[in-house]
């Protein structure tokens, strides 16, 4: 009988965001694949989870996938977790999930915490449709990607480190324009969670005077010069089925 892989979200800040089902799964599996066993060890201790852990991070992911899949092809049941949030969203997980699917191994992803959804909704910018960019390239390809996004009509979501936040906002202001609406959300669900809304120029001024700390999500409004075309599907249906 083949094994199974669970992909389990973990809190991005407040440990109370951990779901009862996530705890149940982590206690029941044979092995937990963790991005950083030291970080995850704090989480597991808090919830009295004694399941053995194994490192599975971006530096060993390519080499580790084959061995993990071979175990899952037996009767092993494993859970994959990252340091915070849902694995695969700017964290290791995609390669393992893809290979399990290719080999016919069952994969089940639990719903749960991720940083960009509360940041997006909290920003006040349109969130019915959006583009998730995650971390931009640090050097090669960065300017090219920003120019490609210049006329993007949808709200855009970015992850950034506090050390690069100011430089990134300055680049955004240069490419997207200083008057583009944006939001910077930091330390989601933690004690010092803050949201700063304004134009890119205003945010540059603020973070020039106030050095940021913690995990950062940047939400940038879409280009006002491009209006997404809304299709009236009901009108199309009536027109298509109108009697001649």
PDB file of N, CA and C in Angstrom, residues 37-96:
ATOM      1  N   UNK A  37      14.483  22.377  11.455  1.00  0.00           N
ATOM      2  CA  UNK A  37      14.038  21.553  12.587  1.00  0.00           C
ATOM      3  C   UNK A  37      14.110  22.306  13.909  1.00  0.00           C
ATOM      4  N   UNK A  38      15.013  23.288  14.013  1.00  0.00           N
ATOM      5  CA  UNK A  38      15.100  24.068  15.256  1.00  0.00           C
ATOM      6  C   UNK A  38      13.871  24.955  15.419  1.00  0.00           C
ATOM      7  N   UNK A  39      13.492  25.634  14.331  1.00  0.00           N
ATOM      8  CA  UNK A  39      12.305  26.494  14.381  1.00  0.00           C
ATOM      9  C   UNK A  39      11.052  25.661  14.617  1.00  0.00           C
ATOM     10  N   UNK A  40      10.919  24.577  13.861  1.00  0.00           N
ATOM     11  CA  UNK A  40       9.731  23.729  13.994  1.00  0.00           C
ATOM     12  C   UNK A  40       9.705  23.012  15.327  1.00  0.00           C
ATOM     13  N   UNK A  41      10.880  22.787  15.914  1.00  0.00           N
ATOM     14  CA  UNK A  41      10.924  22.130  17.217  1.00  0.00           C
ATOM     15  C   UNK A  41      10.190  22.916  18.285  1.00  0.00           C
ATOM     16  N   UNK A  42      10.242  24.239  18.201  1.00  0.00           N
ATOM     17  CA  UNK A  42       9.517  25.091  19.153  1.00  0.00           C
ATOM     18  C   UNK A  42       8.013  24.881  18.993  1.00  0.00           C
ATOM     19  N   UNK A  43       7.563  24.835  17.735  1.00  0.00           N
ATOM     20  CA  UNK A  43       6.141  24.625  17.449  1.00  0.00           C
ATOM     21  C   UNK A  43       5.680  23.255  17.946  1.00  0.00           C
ATOM     22  N   UNK A  44       6.443  22.224  17.633  1.00  0.00           N
ATOM     23  CA  UNK A  44       6.043  20.872  18.017  1.00  0.00           C
ATOM     24  C   UNK A  44       6.025  20.709  19.540  1.00  0.00           C
ATOM     25  N   UNK A  45       6.989  21.300  20.211  1.00  0.00           N
ATOM     26  CA  UNK A  45       7.014  21.227  21.677  1.00  0.00           C
ATOM     27  C   UNK A  45       5.801  21.913  22.282  1.00  0.00           C
ATOM     28  N   UNK A  46       5.425  23.062  21.696  1.00  0.00           N
ATOM     29  CA  UNK A  46       4.278  23.813  22.211  1.00  0.00           C
ATOM     30  C   UNK A  46       3.006  22.981  22.163  1.00  0.00           C
ATOM     31  N   UNK A  47       2.855  22.183  21.098  1.00  0.00           N
ATOM     32  CA  UNK A  47       1.636  21.388  20.937  1.00  0.00           C
ATOM     33  C   UNK A  47       1.837  19.922  21.333  1.00  0.00           C
ATOM     34  N   UNK A  48       2.935  19.629  22.008  1.00  0.00           N
ATOM     35  CA  UNK A  48       3.204  18.284  22.517  1.00  0.00           C
ATOM     36  C   UNK A  48       3.185  17.251  21.383  1.00  0.00           C
ATOM     37  N   UNK A  49       3.880  17.583  20.291  1.00  0.00           N
ATOM     38  CA  UNK A  49       3.980  16.680  19.141  1.00  0.00           C
ATOM     39  C   UNK A  49       5.359  16.040  19.173  1.00  0.00           C
ATOM     40  N   UNK A  50       5.408  14.709  19.279  1.00  0.00           N
ATOM     41  CA  UNK A  50       6.677  13.995  19.436  1.00  0.00           C
ATOM     42  C   UNK A  50       7.131  13.290  18.168  1.00  0.00           C
ATOM     43  N   UNK A  51       6.479  13.533  17.048  1.00  0.00           N
ATOM     44  CA  UNK A  51       6.817  12.881  15.776  1.00  0.00           C
ATOM     45  C   UNK A  51       8.235  13.241  15.337  1.00  0.00           C
ATOM     46  N   UNK A  52       9.022  12.264  14.884  1.00  0.00           N
ATOM     47  CA  UNK A  52      10.388  12.554  14.419  1.00  0.00           C
ATOM     48  C   UNK A  52      10.388  13.532  13.238  1.00  0.00           C
ATOM     49  N   UNK A  53      11.416  14.398  13.211  1.00  0.00           N
ATOM     50  CA  UNK A  53      11.551  15.364  12.125  1.00  0.00           C
ATOM     51  C   UNK A  53      12.775  15.054  11.273  1.00  0.00           C
ATOM     52  N   UNK A  54      12.717  15.544  10.018  1.00  0.00           N
ATOM     53  CA  UNK A  54      13.845  15.461   9.100  1.00  0.00           C
ATOM     54  C   UNK A  54      13.922  16.773   8.338  1.00  0.00           C
ATOM     55  N   UNK A  55      15.124  17.265   8.080  1.00  0.00           N
ATOM     56  CA  UNK A  55      15.293  18.533   7.366  1.00  0.00           C
ATOM     57  C   UNK A  55      14.893  18.387   5.899  1.00  0.00           C
ATOM     58  N   UNK A  56      14.132  19.363   5.426  1.00  0.00           N
ATOM     59  CA  UNK A  56      13.754  19.405   4.007  1.00  0.00           C
ATOM     60  C   UNK A  56      13.645  20.886   3.637  1.00  0.00           C
ATOM     61  N   UNK A  57      14.723  21.437   3.096  1.00  0.00           N
ATOM     62  CA  UNK A  57      14.775  22.875   2.820  1.00  0.00           C
ATOM     63  C   UNK A  57      15.299  23.126   1.413  1.00  0.00           C
ATOM     64  N   UNK A  58      15.368  24.386   1.030  1.00  0.00           N
ATOM     65  CA  UNK A  58      15.713  24.730  -0.353  1.00  0.00           C
ATOM     66  C   UNK A  58      17.128  24.315  -0.737  1.00  0.00           C
ATOM     67  N   UNK A  59      17.995  24.098   0.250  1.00  0.00           N
ATOM     68  CA  UNK A  59      19.371  23.730  -0.059  1.00  0.00           C
ATOM     69  C   UNK A  59      19.549  22.230  -0.270  1.00  0.00           C
ATOM     70  N   UNK A  60      18.613  21.414   0.212  1.00  0.00           N
ATOM     71  CA  UNK A  60      18.737  19.970   0.004  1.00  0.00           C
ATOM     72  C   UNK A  60      17.529  19.370  -0.704  1.00  0.00           C
ATOM     73  N   UNK A  61      16.578  20.227  -1.096  1.00  0.00           N
ATOM     74  CA  UNK A  61      15.311  19.746  -1.637  1.00  0.00           C
ATOM     75  C   UNK A  61      15.502  18.877  -2.878  1.00  0.00           C
ATOM     76  N   UNK A  62      16.335  19.322  -3.822  1.00  0.00           N
ATOM     77  CA  UNK A  62      16.522  18.564  -5.059  1.00  0.00           C
ATOM     78  C   UNK A  62      17.085  17.172  -4.780  1.00  0.00           C
ATOM     79  N   UNK A  63      18.052  17.085  -3.860  1.00  0.00           N
ATOM     80  CA  UNK A  63      18.663  15.798  -3.546  1.00  0.00           C
ATOM     81  C   UNK A  63      17.754  14.924  -2.693  1.00  0.00           C
ATOM     82  N   UNK A  64      16.925  15.538  -1.851  1.00  0.00           N
ATOM     83  CA  UNK A  64      16.114  14.786  -0.888  1.00  0.00           C
ATOM     84  C   UNK A  64      14.842  14.200  -1.495  1.00  0.00           C
ATOM     85  N   UNK A  65      14.367  14.800  -2.580  1.00  0.00           N
ATOM     86  CA  UNK A  65      13.074  14.387  -3.130  1.00  0.00           C
ATOM     87  C   UNK A  65      13.036  12.911  -3.463  1.00  0.00           C
ATOM     88  N   UNK A  66      14.061  12.393  -4.122  1.00  0.00           N
ATOM     89  CA  UNK A  66      14.067  10.990  -4.544  1.00  0.00           C
ATOM     90  C   UNK A  66      13.934  10.039  -3.364  1.00  0.00           C
ATOM     91  N   UNK A  67      14.710  10.288  -2.309  1.00  0.00           N
ATOM     92  CA  UNK A  67      14.664   9.414  -1.137  1.00  0.00           C
ATOM     93  C   UNK A  67      13.311   9.483  -0.434  1.00  0.00           C
ATOM     94  N   UNK A  68      12.740  10.675  -0.353  1.00  0.00           N
ATOM     95  CA  UNK A  68      11.428  10.828   0.290  1.00  0.00           C
ATOM     96  C   UNK A  68      10.361  10.092  -0.505  1.00  0.00           C
ATOM     97  N   UNK A  69      10.388  10.252  -1.815  1.00  0.00           N
ATOM     98  CA  UNK A  69       9.387   9.586  -2.663  1.00  0.00           C
ATOM     99  C   UNK A  69       9.503   8.072  -2.555  1.00  0.00           C
ATOM    100  N   UNK A  70      10.725   7.560  -2.481  1.00  0.00           N
ATOM    101  CA  UNK A  70      10.910   6.115  -2.343  1.00  0.00           C
ATOM    102  C   UNK A  70      10.274   5.607  -1.051  1.00  0.00           C
ATOM    103  N   UNK A  71      10.400   6.369   0.016  1.00  0.00           N
ATOM    104  CA  UNK A  71       9.765   5.973   1.276  1.00  0.00           C
ATOM    105  C   UNK A  71       8.244   6.044   1.176  1.00  0.00           C
ATOM    106  N   UNK A  72       7.761   7.081   0.515  1.00  0.00           N
ATOM    107  CA  UNK A  72       6.317   7.228   0.364  1.00  0.00           C
ATOM    108  C   UNK A  72       5.731   6.141  -0.534  1.00  0.00           C
ATOM    109  N   UNK A  73       6.530   5.610  -1.435  1.00  0.00           N
ATOM    110  CA  UNK A  73       6.050   4.521  -2.293  1.00  0.00           C
ATOM    111  C   UNK A  73       5.866   3.233  -1.501  1.00  0.00           C
ATOM    112  N   UNK A  74       6.442   3.186  -0.324  1.00  0.00           N
ATOM    113  CA  UNK A  74       6.172   2.097   0.599  1.00  0.00           C
ATOM    114  C   UNK A  74       4.913   2.420   1.377  1.00  0.00           C
ATOM    115  N   UNK A  75       4.942   2.258   2.680  1.00  0.00           N
ATOM    116  CA  UNK A  75       3.740   2.566   3.469  1.00  0.00           C
ATOM    117  C   UNK A  75       3.975   3.745   4.406  1.00  0.00           C
ATOM    118  N   UNK A  76       5.012   4.543   4.156  1.00  0.00           N
ATOM    119  CA  UNK A  76       5.310   5.678   5.022  1.00  0.00           C
ATOM    120  C   UNK A  76       4.321   6.825   4.784  1.00  0.00           C
ATOM    121  N   UNK A  77       3.921   7.464   5.863  1.00  0.00           N
ATOM    122  CA  UNK A  77       3.051   8.640   5.792  1.00  0.00           C
ATOM    123  C   UNK A  77       3.826   9.813   6.382  1.00  0.00           C
ATOM    124  N   UNK A  78       3.932  10.898   5.608  1.00  0.00           N
ATOM    125  CA  UNK A  78       4.742  12.040   6.013  1.00  0.00           C
ATOM    126  C   UNK A  78       3.951  13.333   5.939  1.00  0.00           C
ATOM    127  N   UNK A  79       4.452  14.319   6.686  1.00  0.00           N
ATOM    128  CA  UNK A  79       3.895  15.674   6.614  1.00  0.00           C
ATOM    129  C   UNK A  79       5.029  16.637   6.289  1.00  0.00           C
ATOM    130  N   UNK A  80       4.747  17.587   5.422  1.00  0.00           N
ATOM    131  CA  UNK A  80       5.708  18.623   5.067  1.00  0.00           C
ATOM    132  C   UNK A  80       5.264  19.945   5.679  1.00  0.00           C
ATOM    133  N   UNK A  81       6.179  20.599   6.415  1.00  0.00           N
ATOM    134  CA  UNK A  81       5.885  21.912   6.985  1.00  0.00           C
ATOM    135  C   UNK A  81       7.038  22.866   6.658  1.00  0.00           C
ATOM    136  N   UNK A  82       6.734  24.148   6.637  1.00  0.00           N
ATOM    137  CA  UNK A  82       7.772  25.169   6.490  1.00  0.00           C
ATOM    138  C   UNK A  82       7.903  25.908   7.816  1.00  0.00           C
ATOM    139  N   UNK A  83       8.803  26.874   7.869  1.00  0.00           N
ATOM    140  CA  UNK A  83       8.971  27.630   9.116  1.00  0.00           C
ATOM    141  C   UNK A  83       7.689  28.371   9.499  1.00  0.00           C
ATOM    142  N   UNK A  84       6.958  28.833   8.481  1.00  0.00           N
ATOM    143  CA  UNK A  84       5.708  29.557   8.734  1.00  0.00           C
ATOM    144  C   UNK A  84       4.901  29.610   7.447  1.00  0.00           C
ATOM    145  N   UNK A  85       3.593  29.413   7.569  1.00  0.00           N
ATOM    146  CA  UNK A  85       2.728  29.504   6.403  1.00  0.00           C
ATOM    147  C   UNK A  85       2.561  28.172   5.694  1.00  0.00           C
ATOM    148  N   UNK A  86       2.134  28.239   4.447  1.00  0.00           N
ATOM    149  CA  UNK A  86       1.851  27.046   3.655  1.00  0.00           C
ATOM    150  C   UNK A  86       3.052  26.667   2.798  1.00  0.00           C
ATOM    151  N   UNK A  87       3.597  25.457   2.936  1.00  0.00           N
ATOM    152  CA  UNK A  87       4.719  25.032   2.096  1.00  0.00           C
ATOM    153  C   UNK A  87       4.385  25.162   0.618  1.00  0.00           C
ATOM    154  N   UNK A  88       5.382  25.559  -0.156  1.00  0.00           N
ATOM    155  CA  UNK A  88       5.180  25.736  -1.595  1.00  0.00           C
ATOM    156  C   UNK A  88       4.917  27.170  -1.989  1.00  0.00           C
ATOM    157  N   UNK A  89       4.443  27.992  -1.049  1.00  0.00           N
ATOM    158  CA  UNK A  89       4.220  29.417  -1.310  1.00  0.00           C
ATOM    159  C   UNK A  89       5.468  30.170  -0.866  1.00  0.00           C
ATOM    160  N   UNK A  90       6.397  30.374  -1.798  1.00  0.00           N
ATOM    161  CA  UNK A  90       7.707  30.988  -1.518  1.00  0.00           C
ATOM    162  C   UNK A  90       8.495  30.203  -0.475  1.00  0.00           C
ATOM    163  N   UNK A  91       8.211  28.924  -0.347  1.00  0.00           N
ATOM    164  CA  UNK A  91       8.918  28.011   0.554  1.00  0.00           C
ATOM    165  C   UNK A  91       9.073  26.668  -0.146  1.00  0.00           C
ATOM    166  N   UNK A  92       9.981  25.808   0.310  1.00  0.00           N
ATOM    167  CA  UNK A  92      10.118  24.474  -0.296  1.00  0.00           C
ATOM    168  C   UNK A  92       8.797  23.710  -0.254  1.00  0.00           C
ATOM    169  N   UNK A  93       8.590  22.869  -1.237  1.00  0.00           N
ATOM    170  CA  UNK A  93       7.381  22.049  -1.266  1.00  0.00           C
ATOM    171  C   UNK A  93       6.919  21.694  -2.660  1.00  0.00           C
ATOM    172  N   UNK A  94       7.115  22.604  -3.614  1.00  0.00           N
ATOM    173  CA  UNK A  94       6.623  22.364  -4.968  1.00  0.00           C
ATOM    174  C   UNK A  94       7.251  21.127  -5.597  1.00  0.00           C
ATOM    175  N   UNK A  95       8.570  20.976  -5.506  1.00  0.00           N
ATOM    176  CA  UNK A  95       9.253  19.849  -6.148  1.00  0.00           C
ATOM    177  C   UNK A  95       8.755  18.514  -5.614  1.00  0.00           C
ATOM    178  N   UNK A  96       8.598  18.428  -4.299  1.00  0.00           N
ATOM    179  CA  UNK A  96       8.134  17.178  -3.695  1.00  0.00           C
ATOM    180  C   UNK A  96       6.694  16.892  -4.078  1.00  0.00           C
TER     181      UNK A  96
END
